[in-house]
Coordinates of C-alpha atoms and ligand atoms in Angstrom, one line a residue:
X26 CA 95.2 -81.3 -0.8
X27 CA 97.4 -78.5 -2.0
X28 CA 100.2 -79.8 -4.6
X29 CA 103.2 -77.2 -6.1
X30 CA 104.4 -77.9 -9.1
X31 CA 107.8 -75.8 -9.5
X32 CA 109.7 -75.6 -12.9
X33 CA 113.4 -74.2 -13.4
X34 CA 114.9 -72.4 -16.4
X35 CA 114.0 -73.1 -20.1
X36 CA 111.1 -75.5 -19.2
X37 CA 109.0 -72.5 -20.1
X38 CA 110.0 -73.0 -23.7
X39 CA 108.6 -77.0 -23.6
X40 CA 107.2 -77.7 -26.3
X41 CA 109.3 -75.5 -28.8
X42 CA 112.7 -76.4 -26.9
X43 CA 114.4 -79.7 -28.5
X44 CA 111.5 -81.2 -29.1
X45 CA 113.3 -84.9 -29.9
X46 CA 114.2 -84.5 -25.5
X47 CA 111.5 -82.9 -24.3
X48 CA 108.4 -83.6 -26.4
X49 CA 106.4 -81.6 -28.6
X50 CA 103.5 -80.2 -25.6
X51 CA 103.9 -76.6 -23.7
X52 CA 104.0 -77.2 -20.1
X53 CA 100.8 -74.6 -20.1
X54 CA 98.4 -77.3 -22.1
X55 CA 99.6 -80.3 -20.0
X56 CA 99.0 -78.4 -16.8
X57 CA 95.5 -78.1 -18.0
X58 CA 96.0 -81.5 -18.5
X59 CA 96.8 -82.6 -15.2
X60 CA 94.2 -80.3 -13.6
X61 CA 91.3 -81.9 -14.9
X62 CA 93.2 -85.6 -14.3
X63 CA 93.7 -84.6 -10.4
X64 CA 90.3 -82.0 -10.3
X65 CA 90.3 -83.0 -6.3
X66 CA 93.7 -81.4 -6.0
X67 CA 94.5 -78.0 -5.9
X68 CA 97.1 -77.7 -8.5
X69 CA 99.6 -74.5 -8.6
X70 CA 102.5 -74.5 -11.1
X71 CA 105.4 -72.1 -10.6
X72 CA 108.4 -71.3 -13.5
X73 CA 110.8 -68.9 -13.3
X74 CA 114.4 -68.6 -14.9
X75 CA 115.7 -67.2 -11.9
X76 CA 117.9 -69.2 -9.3
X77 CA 116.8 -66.5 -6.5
X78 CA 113.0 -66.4 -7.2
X79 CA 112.4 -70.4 -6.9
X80 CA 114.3 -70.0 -4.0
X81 CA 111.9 -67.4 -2.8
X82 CA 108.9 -69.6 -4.1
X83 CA 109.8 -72.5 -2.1
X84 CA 110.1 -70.5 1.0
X85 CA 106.6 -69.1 0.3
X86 CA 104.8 -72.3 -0.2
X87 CA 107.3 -75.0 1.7
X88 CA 105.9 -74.6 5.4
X89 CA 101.9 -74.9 3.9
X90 CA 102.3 -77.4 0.7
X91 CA 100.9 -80.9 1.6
X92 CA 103.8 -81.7 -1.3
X93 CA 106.1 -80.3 -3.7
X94 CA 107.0 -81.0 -7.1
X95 CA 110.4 -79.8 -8.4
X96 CA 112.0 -80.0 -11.6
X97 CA 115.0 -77.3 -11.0
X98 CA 116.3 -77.8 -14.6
X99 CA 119.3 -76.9 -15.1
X100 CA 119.7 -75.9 -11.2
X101 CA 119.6 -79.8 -10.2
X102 CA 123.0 -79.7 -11.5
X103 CA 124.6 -76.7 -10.0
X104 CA 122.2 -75.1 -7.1
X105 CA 123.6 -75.6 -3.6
X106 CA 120.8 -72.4 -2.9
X107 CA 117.9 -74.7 -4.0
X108 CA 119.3 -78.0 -2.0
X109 CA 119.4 -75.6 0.9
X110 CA 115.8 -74.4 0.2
X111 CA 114.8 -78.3 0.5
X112 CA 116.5 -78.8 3.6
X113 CA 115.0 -76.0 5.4
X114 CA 111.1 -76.2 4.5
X115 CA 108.3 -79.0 6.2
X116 CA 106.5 -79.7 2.8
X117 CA 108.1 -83.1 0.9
X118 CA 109.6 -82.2 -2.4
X119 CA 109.3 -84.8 -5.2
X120 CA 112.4 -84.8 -7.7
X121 CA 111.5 -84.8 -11.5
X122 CA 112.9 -84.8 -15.5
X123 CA 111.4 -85.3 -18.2
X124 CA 114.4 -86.6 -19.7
X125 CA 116.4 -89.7 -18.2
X126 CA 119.5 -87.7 -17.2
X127 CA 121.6 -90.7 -16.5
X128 CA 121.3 -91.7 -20.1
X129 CA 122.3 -88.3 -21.1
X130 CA 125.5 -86.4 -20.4
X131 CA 127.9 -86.9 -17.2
X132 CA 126.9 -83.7 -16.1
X133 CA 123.8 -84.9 -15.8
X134 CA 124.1 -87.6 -13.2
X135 CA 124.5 -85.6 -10.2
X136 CA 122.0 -83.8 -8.5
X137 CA 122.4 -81.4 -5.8
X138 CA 118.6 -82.0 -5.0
X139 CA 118.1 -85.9 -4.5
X140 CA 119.7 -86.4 -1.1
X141 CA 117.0 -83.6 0.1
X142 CA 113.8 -84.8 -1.8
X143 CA 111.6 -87.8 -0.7
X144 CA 112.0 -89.5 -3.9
X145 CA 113.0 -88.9 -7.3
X146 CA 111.0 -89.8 -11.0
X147 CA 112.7 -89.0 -14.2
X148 CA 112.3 -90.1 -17.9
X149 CA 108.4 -90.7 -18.5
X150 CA 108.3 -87.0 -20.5
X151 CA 106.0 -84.8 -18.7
X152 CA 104.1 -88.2 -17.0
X153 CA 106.8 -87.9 -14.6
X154 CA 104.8 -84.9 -13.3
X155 CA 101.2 -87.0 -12.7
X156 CA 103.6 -89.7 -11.4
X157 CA 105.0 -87.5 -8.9
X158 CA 101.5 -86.2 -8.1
X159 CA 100.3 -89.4 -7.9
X160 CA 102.9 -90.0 -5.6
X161 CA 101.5 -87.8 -3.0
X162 CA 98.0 -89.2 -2.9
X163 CA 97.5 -91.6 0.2
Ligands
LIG13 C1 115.7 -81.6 -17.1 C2 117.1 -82.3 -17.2 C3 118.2 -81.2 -17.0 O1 119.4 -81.8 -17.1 C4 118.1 -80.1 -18.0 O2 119.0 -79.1 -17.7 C5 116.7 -79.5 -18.1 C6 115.5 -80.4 -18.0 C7 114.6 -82.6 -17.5 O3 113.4 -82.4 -17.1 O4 114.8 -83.6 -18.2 O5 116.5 -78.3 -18.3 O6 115.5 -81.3 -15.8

């Protein structure tokens, strides 16, 4: 079973980037993390800061993924491009924040990605990743 996880901009900073939101771990020592949690899965983990290249990343893996998990950052909030990306792949996309954006600012609250994924799992820190993996496994 082949699971994508795919990060938007300034998650590459976890860790480092307020710390009191997003915890005090790098993304790069939890994936570790999670690999040896899920070893039967193959695990790949995309970033990028770039609205164009998660596009292009979800094109590459979307028609071969057995599932897709997608925090798009900042992008939930703004990226018709991404939604679109959603809509036209085969592999299920999974929906996840660290952070519990509804309890955070209006801006927050809408996401141009929910109406496209299977589900969504926000506000367990990063153990809304292995929750969204876990998700996945019949
Ligand atoms: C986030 C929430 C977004 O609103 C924010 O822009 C992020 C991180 C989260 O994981 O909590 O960058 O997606």
């Amino acid at each position: 079973m082949k699971i994508n996880i795919i990060n938007g901009p300034n998650l590459n900073l976890l860790g480092k980037r307020e710390p009191s939101v997003y915890g005090n771990k790098s993304f790069d020592l939890f994936f570790n993390d999670l690999k040896v949690r899920f070893s039967s899965i193959d695990l790949e983990c995309f970033q990028s800061n770039i609205e164009g290249e998660i596009i292009d990343h979800i094109h590459q893996i979307g028609f071969s993924s057995d599932g897709i998990v997608l925090n798009a950052a900042a992008y939930t909030h703004t990226s018709i491009g991404i939604a679109d990306a959603i809509k036209s792949i085969n592999s299920p996309v999974v929906e996840v924040h660290i952070s519990n954006t509804f309890s955070r600012e209006d801006f927050r609250h809408h996401s141009f990605i929910t109406p496209n994924a299977k589900g969504l799992i926000l506000g367990f820190g990063l153990e809304s990743y292995a929750l969204a993996i876990q998700s996945f496994i019949k």
